[in-house]
Short mmCIF file of C-alpha atoms in Angstrom, two decimals:
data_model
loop_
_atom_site.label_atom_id
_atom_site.label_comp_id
_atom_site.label_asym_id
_atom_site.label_seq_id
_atom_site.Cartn_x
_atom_site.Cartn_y
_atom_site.Cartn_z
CA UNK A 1 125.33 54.95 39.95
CA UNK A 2 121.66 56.23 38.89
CA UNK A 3 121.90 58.94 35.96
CA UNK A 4 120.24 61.97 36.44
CA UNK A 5 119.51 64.83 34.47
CA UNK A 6 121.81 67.74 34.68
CA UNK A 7 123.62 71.00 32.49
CA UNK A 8 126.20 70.26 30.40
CA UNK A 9 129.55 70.88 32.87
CA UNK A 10 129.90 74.64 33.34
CA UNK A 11 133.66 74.41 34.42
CA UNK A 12 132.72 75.92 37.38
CA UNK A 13 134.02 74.37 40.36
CA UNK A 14 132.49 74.85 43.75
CA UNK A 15 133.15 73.77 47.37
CA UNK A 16 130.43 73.65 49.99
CA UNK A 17 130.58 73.98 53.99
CA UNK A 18 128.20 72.00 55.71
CA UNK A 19 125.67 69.46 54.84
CA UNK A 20 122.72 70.28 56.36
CA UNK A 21 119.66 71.19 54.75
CA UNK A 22 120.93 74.28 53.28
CA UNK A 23 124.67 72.90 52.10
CA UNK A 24 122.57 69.86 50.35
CA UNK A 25 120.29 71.59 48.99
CA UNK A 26 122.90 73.99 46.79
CA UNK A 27 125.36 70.79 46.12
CA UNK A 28 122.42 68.90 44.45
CA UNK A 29 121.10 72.22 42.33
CA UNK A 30 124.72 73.52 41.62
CA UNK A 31 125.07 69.56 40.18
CA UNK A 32 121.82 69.86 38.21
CA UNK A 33 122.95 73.21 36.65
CA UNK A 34 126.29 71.51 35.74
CA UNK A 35 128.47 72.75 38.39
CA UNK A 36 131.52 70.88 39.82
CA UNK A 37 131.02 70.29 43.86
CA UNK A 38 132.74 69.60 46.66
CA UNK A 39 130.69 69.02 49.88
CA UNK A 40 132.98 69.34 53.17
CA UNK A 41 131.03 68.02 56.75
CA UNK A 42 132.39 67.93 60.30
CA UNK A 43 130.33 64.77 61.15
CA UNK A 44 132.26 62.00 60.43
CA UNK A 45 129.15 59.52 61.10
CA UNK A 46 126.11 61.04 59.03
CA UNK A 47 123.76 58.44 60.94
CA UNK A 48 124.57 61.47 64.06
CA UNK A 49 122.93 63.69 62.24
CA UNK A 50 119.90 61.81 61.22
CA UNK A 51 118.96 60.43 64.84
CA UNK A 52 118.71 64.17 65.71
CA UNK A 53 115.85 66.44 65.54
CA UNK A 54 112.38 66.89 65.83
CA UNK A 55 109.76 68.70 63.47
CA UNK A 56 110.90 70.29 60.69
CA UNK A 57 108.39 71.90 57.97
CA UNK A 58 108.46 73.21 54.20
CA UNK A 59 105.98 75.40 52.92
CA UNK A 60 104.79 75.00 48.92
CA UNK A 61 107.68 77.59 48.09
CA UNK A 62 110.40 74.94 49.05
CA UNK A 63 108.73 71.63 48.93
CA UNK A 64 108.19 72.30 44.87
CA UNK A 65 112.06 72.25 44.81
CA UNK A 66 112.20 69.17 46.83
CA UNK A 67 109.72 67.32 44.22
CA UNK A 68 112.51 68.27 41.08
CA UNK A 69 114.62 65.74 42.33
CA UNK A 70 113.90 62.34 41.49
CA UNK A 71 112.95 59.51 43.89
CA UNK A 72 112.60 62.25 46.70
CA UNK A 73 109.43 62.97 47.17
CA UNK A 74 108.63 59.25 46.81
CA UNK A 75 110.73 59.15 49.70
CA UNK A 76 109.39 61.73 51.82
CA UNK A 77 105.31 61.21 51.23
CA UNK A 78 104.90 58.01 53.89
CA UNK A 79 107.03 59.69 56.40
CA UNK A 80 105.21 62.97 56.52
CA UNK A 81 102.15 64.42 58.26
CA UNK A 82 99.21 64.69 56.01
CA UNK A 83 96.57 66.94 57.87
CA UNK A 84 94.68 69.45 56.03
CA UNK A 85 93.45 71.25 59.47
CA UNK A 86 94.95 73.29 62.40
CA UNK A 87 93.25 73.62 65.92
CA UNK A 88 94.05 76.57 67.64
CA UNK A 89 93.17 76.42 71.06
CA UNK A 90 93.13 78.70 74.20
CA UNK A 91 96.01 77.57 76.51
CA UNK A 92 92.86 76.62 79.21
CA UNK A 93 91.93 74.29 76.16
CA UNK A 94 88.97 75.68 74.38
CA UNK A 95 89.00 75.49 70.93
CA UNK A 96 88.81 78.39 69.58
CA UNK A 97 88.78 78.06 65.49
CA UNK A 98 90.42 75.56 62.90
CA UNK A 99 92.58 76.77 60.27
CA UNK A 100 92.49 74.48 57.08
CA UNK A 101 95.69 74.33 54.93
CA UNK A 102 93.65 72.52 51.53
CA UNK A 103 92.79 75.60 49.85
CA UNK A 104 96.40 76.86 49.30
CA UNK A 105 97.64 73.14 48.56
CA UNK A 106 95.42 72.90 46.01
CA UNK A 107 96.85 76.16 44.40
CA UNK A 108 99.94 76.45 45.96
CA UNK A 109 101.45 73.10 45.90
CA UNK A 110 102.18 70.36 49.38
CA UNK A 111 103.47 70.85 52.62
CA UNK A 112 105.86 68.82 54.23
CA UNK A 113 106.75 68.17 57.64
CA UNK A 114 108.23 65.30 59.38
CA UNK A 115 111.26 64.53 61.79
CA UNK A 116 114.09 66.42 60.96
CA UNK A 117 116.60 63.68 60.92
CA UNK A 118 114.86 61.68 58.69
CA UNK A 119 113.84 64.03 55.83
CA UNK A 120 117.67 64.97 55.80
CA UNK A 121 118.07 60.91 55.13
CA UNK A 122 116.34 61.43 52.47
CA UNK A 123 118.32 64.78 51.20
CA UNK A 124 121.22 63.12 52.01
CA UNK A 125 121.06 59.47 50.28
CA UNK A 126 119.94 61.35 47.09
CA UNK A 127 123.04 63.70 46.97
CA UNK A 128 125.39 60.37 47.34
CA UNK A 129 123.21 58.95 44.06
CA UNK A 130 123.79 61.72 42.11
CA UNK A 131 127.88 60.89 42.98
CA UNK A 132 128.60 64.60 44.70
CA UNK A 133 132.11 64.64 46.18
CA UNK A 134 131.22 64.64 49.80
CA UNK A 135 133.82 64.20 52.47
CA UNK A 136 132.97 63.54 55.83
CA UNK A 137 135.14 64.68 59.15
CA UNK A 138 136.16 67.58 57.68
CA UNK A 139 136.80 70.98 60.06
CA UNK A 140 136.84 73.71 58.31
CA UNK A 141 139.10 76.54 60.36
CA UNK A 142 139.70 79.26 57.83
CA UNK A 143 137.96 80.73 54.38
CA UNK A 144 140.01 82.65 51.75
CA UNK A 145 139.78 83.87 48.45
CA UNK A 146 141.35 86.03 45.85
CA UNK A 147 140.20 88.20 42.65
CA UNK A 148 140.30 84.16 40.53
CA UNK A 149 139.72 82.02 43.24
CA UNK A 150 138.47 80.88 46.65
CA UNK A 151 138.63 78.19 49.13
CA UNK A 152 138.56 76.76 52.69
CA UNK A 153 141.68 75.34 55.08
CA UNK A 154 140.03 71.80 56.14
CA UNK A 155 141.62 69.83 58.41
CA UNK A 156 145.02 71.70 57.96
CA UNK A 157 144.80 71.29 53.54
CA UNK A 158 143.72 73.96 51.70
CA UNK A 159 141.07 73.29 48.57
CA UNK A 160 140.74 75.61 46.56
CA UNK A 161 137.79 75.82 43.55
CA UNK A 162 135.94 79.09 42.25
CA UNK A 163 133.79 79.67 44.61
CA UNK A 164 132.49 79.05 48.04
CA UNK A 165 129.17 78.63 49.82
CA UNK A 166 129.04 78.91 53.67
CA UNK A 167 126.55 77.01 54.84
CA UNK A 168 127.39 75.94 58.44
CA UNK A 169 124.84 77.72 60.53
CA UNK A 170 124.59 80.66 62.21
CA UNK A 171 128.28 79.71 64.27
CA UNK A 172 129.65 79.74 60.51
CA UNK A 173 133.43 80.77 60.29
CA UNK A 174 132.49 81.90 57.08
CA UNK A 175 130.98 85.02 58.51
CA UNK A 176 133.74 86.88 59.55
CA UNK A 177 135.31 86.64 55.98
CA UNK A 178 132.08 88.34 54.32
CA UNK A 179 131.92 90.81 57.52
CA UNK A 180 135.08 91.90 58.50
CA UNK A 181 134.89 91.03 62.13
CA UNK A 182 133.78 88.36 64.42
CA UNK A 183 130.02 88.73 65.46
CA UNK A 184 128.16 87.21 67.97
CA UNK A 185 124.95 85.65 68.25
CA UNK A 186 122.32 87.81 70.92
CA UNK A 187 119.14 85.76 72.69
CA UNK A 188 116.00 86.18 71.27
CA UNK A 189 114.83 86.44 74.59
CA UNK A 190 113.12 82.80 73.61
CA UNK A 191 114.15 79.21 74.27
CA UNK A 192 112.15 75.81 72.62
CA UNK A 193 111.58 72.81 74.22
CA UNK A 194 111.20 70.11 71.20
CA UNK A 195 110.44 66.23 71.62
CA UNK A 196 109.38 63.19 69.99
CA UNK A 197 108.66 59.78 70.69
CA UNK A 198 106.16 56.96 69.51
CA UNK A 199 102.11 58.13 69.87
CA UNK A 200 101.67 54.86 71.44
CA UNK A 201 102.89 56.32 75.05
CA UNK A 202 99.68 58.23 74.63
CA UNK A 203 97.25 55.73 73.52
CA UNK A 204 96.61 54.37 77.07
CA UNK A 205 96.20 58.19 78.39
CA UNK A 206 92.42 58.99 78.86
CA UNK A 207 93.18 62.40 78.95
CA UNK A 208 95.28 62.68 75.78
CA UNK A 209 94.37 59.86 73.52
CA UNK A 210 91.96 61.00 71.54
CA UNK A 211 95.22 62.84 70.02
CA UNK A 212 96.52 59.61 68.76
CA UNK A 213 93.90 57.43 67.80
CA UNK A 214 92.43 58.95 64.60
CA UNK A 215 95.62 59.08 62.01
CA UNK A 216 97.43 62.11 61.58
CA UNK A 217 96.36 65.97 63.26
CA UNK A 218 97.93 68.94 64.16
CA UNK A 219 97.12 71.34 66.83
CA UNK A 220 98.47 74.36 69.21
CA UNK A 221 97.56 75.65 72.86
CA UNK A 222 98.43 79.73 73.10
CA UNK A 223 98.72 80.89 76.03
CA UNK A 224 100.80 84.48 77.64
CA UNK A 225 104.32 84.77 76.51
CA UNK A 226 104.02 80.98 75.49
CA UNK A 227 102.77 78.99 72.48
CA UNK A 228 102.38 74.89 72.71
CA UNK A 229 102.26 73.26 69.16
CA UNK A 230 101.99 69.27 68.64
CA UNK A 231 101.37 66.64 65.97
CA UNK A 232 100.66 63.22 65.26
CA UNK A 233 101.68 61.98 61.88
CA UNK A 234 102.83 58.77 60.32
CA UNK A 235 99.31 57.66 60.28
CA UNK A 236 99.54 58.02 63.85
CA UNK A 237 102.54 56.19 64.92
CA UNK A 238 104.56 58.78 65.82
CA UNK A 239 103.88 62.23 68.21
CA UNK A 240 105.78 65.18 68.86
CA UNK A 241 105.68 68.77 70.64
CA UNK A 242 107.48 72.20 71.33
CA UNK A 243 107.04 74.93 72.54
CA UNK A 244 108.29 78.28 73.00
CA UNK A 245 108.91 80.06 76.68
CA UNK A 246 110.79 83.22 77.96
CA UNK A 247 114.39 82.39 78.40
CA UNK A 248 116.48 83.92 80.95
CA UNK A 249 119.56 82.03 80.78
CA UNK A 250 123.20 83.64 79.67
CA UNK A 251 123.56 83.77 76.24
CA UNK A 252 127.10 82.34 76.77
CA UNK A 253 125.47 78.72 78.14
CA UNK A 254 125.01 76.13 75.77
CA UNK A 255 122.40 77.32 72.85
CA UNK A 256 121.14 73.30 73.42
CA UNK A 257 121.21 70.91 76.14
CA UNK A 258 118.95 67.85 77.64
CA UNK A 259 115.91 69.41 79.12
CA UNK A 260 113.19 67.60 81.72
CA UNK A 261 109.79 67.18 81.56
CA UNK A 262 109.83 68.32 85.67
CA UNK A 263 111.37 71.97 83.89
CA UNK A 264 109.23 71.80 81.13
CA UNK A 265 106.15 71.50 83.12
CA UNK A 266 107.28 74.50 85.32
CA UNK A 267 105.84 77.13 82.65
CA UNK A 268 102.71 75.18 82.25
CA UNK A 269 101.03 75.94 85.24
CA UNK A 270 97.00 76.35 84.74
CA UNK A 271 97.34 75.04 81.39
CA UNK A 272 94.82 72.76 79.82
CA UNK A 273 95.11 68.84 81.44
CA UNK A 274 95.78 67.17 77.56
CA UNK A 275 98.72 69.41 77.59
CA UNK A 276 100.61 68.33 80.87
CA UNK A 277 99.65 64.73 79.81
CA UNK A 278 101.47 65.34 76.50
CA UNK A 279 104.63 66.69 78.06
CA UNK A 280 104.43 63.80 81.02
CA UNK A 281 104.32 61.41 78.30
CA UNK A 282 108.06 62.41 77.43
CA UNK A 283 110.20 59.65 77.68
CA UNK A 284 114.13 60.42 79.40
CA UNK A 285 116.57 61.24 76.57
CA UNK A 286 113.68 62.09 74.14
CA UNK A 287 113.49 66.40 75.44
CA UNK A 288 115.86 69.53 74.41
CA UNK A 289 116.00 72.68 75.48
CA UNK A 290 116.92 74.83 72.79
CA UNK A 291 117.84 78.64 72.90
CA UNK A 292 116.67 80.42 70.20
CA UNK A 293 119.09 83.26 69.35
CA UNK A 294 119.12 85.74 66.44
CA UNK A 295 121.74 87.94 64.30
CA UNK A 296 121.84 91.51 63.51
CA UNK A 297 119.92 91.56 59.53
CA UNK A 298 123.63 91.57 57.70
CA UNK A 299 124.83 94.27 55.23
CA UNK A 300 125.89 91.24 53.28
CA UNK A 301 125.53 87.69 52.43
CA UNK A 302 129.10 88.29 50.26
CA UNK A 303 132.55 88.37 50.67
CA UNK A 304 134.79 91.63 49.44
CA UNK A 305 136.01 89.66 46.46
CA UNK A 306 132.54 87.93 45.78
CA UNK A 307 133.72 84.73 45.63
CA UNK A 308 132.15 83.33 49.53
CA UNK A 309 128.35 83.60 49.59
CA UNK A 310 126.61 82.98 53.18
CA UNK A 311 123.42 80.51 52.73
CA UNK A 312 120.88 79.26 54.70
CA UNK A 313 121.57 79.77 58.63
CA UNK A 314 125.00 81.04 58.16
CA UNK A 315 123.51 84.68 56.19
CA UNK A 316 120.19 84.51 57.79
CA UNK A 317 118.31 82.55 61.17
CA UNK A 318 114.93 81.95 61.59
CA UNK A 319 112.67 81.51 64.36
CA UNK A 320 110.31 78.64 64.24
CA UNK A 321 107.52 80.47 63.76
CA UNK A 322 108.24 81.69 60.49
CA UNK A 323 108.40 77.61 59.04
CA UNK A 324 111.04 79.15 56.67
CA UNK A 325 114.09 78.20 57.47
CA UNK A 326 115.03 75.07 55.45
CA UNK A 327 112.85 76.40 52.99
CA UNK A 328 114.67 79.63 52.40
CA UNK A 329 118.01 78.06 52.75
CA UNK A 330 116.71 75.75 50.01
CA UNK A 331 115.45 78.38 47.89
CA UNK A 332 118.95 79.82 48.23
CA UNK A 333 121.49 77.02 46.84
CA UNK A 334 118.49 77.41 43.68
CA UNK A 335 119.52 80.64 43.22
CA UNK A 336 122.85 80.23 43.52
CA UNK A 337 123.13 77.70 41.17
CA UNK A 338 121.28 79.34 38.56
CA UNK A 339 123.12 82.75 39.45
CA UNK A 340 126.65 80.72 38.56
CA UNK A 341 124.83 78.72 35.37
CA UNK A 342 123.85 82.28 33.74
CA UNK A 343 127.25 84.59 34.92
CA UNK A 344 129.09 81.79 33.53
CA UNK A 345 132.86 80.63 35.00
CA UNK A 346 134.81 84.38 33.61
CA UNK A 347 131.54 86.52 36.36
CA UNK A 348 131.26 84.21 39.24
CA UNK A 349 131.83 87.37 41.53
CA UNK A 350 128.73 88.84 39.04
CA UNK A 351 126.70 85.76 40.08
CA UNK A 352 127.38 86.19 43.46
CA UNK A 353 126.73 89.75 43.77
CA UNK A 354 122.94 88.94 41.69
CA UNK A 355 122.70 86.57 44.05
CA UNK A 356 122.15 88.70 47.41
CA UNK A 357 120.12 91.25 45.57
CA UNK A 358 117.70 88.94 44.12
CA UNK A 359 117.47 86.89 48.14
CA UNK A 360 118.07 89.78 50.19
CA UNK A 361 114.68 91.91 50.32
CA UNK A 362 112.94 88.14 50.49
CA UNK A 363 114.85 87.16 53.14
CA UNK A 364 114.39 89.63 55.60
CA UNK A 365 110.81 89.71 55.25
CA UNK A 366 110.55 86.55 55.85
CA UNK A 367 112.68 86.26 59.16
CA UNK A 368 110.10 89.71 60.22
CA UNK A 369 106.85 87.13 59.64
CA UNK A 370 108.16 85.26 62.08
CA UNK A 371 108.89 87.66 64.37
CA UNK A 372 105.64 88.87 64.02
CA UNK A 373 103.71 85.52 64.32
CA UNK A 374 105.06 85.07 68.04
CA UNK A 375 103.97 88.23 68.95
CA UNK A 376 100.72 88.14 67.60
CA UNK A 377 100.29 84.53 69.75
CA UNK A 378 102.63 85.26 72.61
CA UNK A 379 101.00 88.92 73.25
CA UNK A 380 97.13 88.18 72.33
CA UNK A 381 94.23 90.46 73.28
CA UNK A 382 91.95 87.34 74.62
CA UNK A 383 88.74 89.52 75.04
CA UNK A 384 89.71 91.01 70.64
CA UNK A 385 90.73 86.89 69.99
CA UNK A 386 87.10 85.70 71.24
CA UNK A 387 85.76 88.47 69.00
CA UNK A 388 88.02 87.53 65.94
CA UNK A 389 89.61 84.32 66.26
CA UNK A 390 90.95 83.96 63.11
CA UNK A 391 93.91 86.64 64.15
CA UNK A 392 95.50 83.16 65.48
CA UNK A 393 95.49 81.61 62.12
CA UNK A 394 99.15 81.37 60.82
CA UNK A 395 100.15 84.12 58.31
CA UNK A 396 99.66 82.31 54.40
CA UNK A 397 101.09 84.98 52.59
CA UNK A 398 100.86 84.27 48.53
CA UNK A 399 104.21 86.29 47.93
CA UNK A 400 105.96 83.77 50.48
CA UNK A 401 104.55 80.47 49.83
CA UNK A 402 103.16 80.37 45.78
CA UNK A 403 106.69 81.10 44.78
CA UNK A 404 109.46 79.09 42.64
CA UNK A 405 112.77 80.49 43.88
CA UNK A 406 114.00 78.68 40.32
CA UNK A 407 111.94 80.63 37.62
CA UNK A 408 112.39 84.14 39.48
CA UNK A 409 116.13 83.28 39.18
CA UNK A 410 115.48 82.84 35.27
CA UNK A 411 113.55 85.34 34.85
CA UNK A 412 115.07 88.34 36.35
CA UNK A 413 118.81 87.72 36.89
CA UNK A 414 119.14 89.94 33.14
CA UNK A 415 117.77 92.55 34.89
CA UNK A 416 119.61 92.67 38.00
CA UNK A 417 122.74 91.56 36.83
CA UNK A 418 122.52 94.99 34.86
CA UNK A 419 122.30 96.72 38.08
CA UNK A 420 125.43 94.47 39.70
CA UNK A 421 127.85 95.10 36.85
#
């Protein structure tokens, strides 16, 4: 087994639900701080998980936490789009301005983005070096905790360790422990149709191939009530879309199912040729439909007793358009971890407490940007965009994205764990 650098062992012992971006994320920084971790996942084949997906994006904020652990961003640099511009085009297919990205990654730090499944490889192979407990298979049906201790009932045992960290998703279990009562999830309104497949089923297109033929690019279509983004990355070998369209269905259907590119073309109607091409290009088995719900803003991402914290999906959803969502869940396994190193074993319920004040004001205004990025698209004055066509430019806020979740935990949990005690 590779060594890595960590904490001497804090005696803290932690178990963690779910292994997906958010869960691995706070197993590998509660092991760098020195914490003791248990990682519980209901897959029982982790190879499920990484054939599944499409884009997934973080911003300099999260992708500086991804570079502190070694061998990973070795990793993740060939499989990742490297494109320094945006085009933002009318949804008839005039261009209508380019956004460039190299300013702020000069200052800021890198963006990464690349299929879903196999960045979480890549998360997930590095977490098994660094020897975290991780058991597959297990269902976790019930949280509990007391004033010294807390713990899950998985597959009908109960572990028990100090503390907990729910990070299952939005469907977590873990949620009605920290709330009180069972909530449930409302539509956004919004579904997303998301795909990928090899660039070559373009290459032969004379309408779209220009897309494909000149390395790596990313672009987006905006049209009424609908927004069409696509890429082309791994040095143009591999090409994917999605985009977001007024949903109608029950919120009780399933929140993701197969879609077809004869649906998916239904809401494209008058849109520009290149993208119909792009969506007819879509091979069978290779196209989801995926509702896009939300959650009331919570009161709390903490149990009563303080010793269950919500992370990632499970305490707060994002919609795509924020490209936040791994990277907040990230940044909040950091602060977790450093919350637990400074409270020390005798204050978890301290560290937990710090914990949602320093994360909660951040968080929400996050999930709002992207709130207010699809309306600013989805809702666009055309005759004001021709004027100003910056307004389509993604929001590059410097409070969200030239951040280190890891140094603001340092440097003002003192201060606010004044205020929690």
């Amino acid at each position: 087994m590779a060594e890595f650098a960590r904490l001497p062992p804090s005696g803290i012992k932690v178990i963690v639900v779910g292994a997906g971006f958010a869960g691995l994320g706070a197993a590998i920084e509660c092991d760098r701080k020195g914490h003791s971790v248990i990682l519980l996942e209901k897959t029982e084949n982790m190879e499920d998980l990484e054939r599944i997906g499409d884009i997934i994006s973080f911003d300099p904020n999260s992708s500086k936490l991804l570079k502190r652990w070694p061998g990973v961003w070795d990793a993740l640099y060939p499989i990742t789009r490297h494109s320094e511009l945006w085009d933002h085009r009318a949804w008839t297919g005039e261009l209508m301005t380019q956004q460039s990205f190299a300013w702020e990654e000069a200052h800021w730090g890198s963006r990464v983005s690349g299929h879903r499944g196999e960045i979480h490889a890549i998360v997930y192979q590095h977490a098994k070096a660094r020897g975290i407990d991780i058991r597959l298979g297990q269902r976790v049906t019930d949280y509990f905790e007391t004033d010294e201790s807390a713990g899950v009932v998985a597959n009908g045992e109960r572990i028990e360790a100090n503390v907990v960290f729910a990070a299952e998703g939005v469907r977590s279990p873990g949620r009605k422990i920290v709330l009180g009562f069972e909530d449930h999830p409302k539509s956004s309104g919004y579904a997303v149709y998301r795909a990928w497949f090899p660039a070559s089923r373009l290459a032969d297109n004379e309408i779209a191939k220009h897309l494909v033929c000149n390395g790596d690019w990313l672009g987006g279509w905006i049209g009424p009530d609908l927004h069409f983004l696509a890429s082309c990355l791994k040095d143009g070998k591999d090409f994917n879309w999605a985009y977001t369209h007024k949903d109608v269905d029950d919120i009780d259907e399933s929140w993701q199912f197969p879609g077809t590119v004869q649906e998916a073309l239904k809401n494209l109607d008058g849109w520009a040729p290149v993208v119909r091409e792009i969506v007819k290009a879509t091979p069978e088995g290779r196209l989801i439909d995926h509702k896009l719900v939300y959650r009331d803003t919570l009161p709390t991402f903490t149990s009563p007793k303080a010793r269950i914290a919500l992370i990632g999906d499970a305490a707060h959803p994002f919609l795509p358009t924020s490209i936040q969502g791994a990277g907040q869940a990230l940044e909040d396994g950091v602060t977790l971890a450093v919350c637990l190193e400074k409270s020390g074993k005798d204050k978890i319920p301290l560290a937990l407490k710090a914990y949602e004040s320093i994360r909660y004001d951040r968080v929400r205004d996050a999930q709002a940007q992207g709130v207010r990025t699809r309306e600013r698209w989805h809702k666009a004055d055309w005759e004001e965009v021709k004027k100003n066509p910056e307004q389509l430019h993604l929001l590059r806020e410097a409070w969200l994205l030239n951040f280190d979740a890891e140094a603001h935990a340092y440097a003002v949990f003192g201060e606010v764990a004044k205020k929690c005690s």
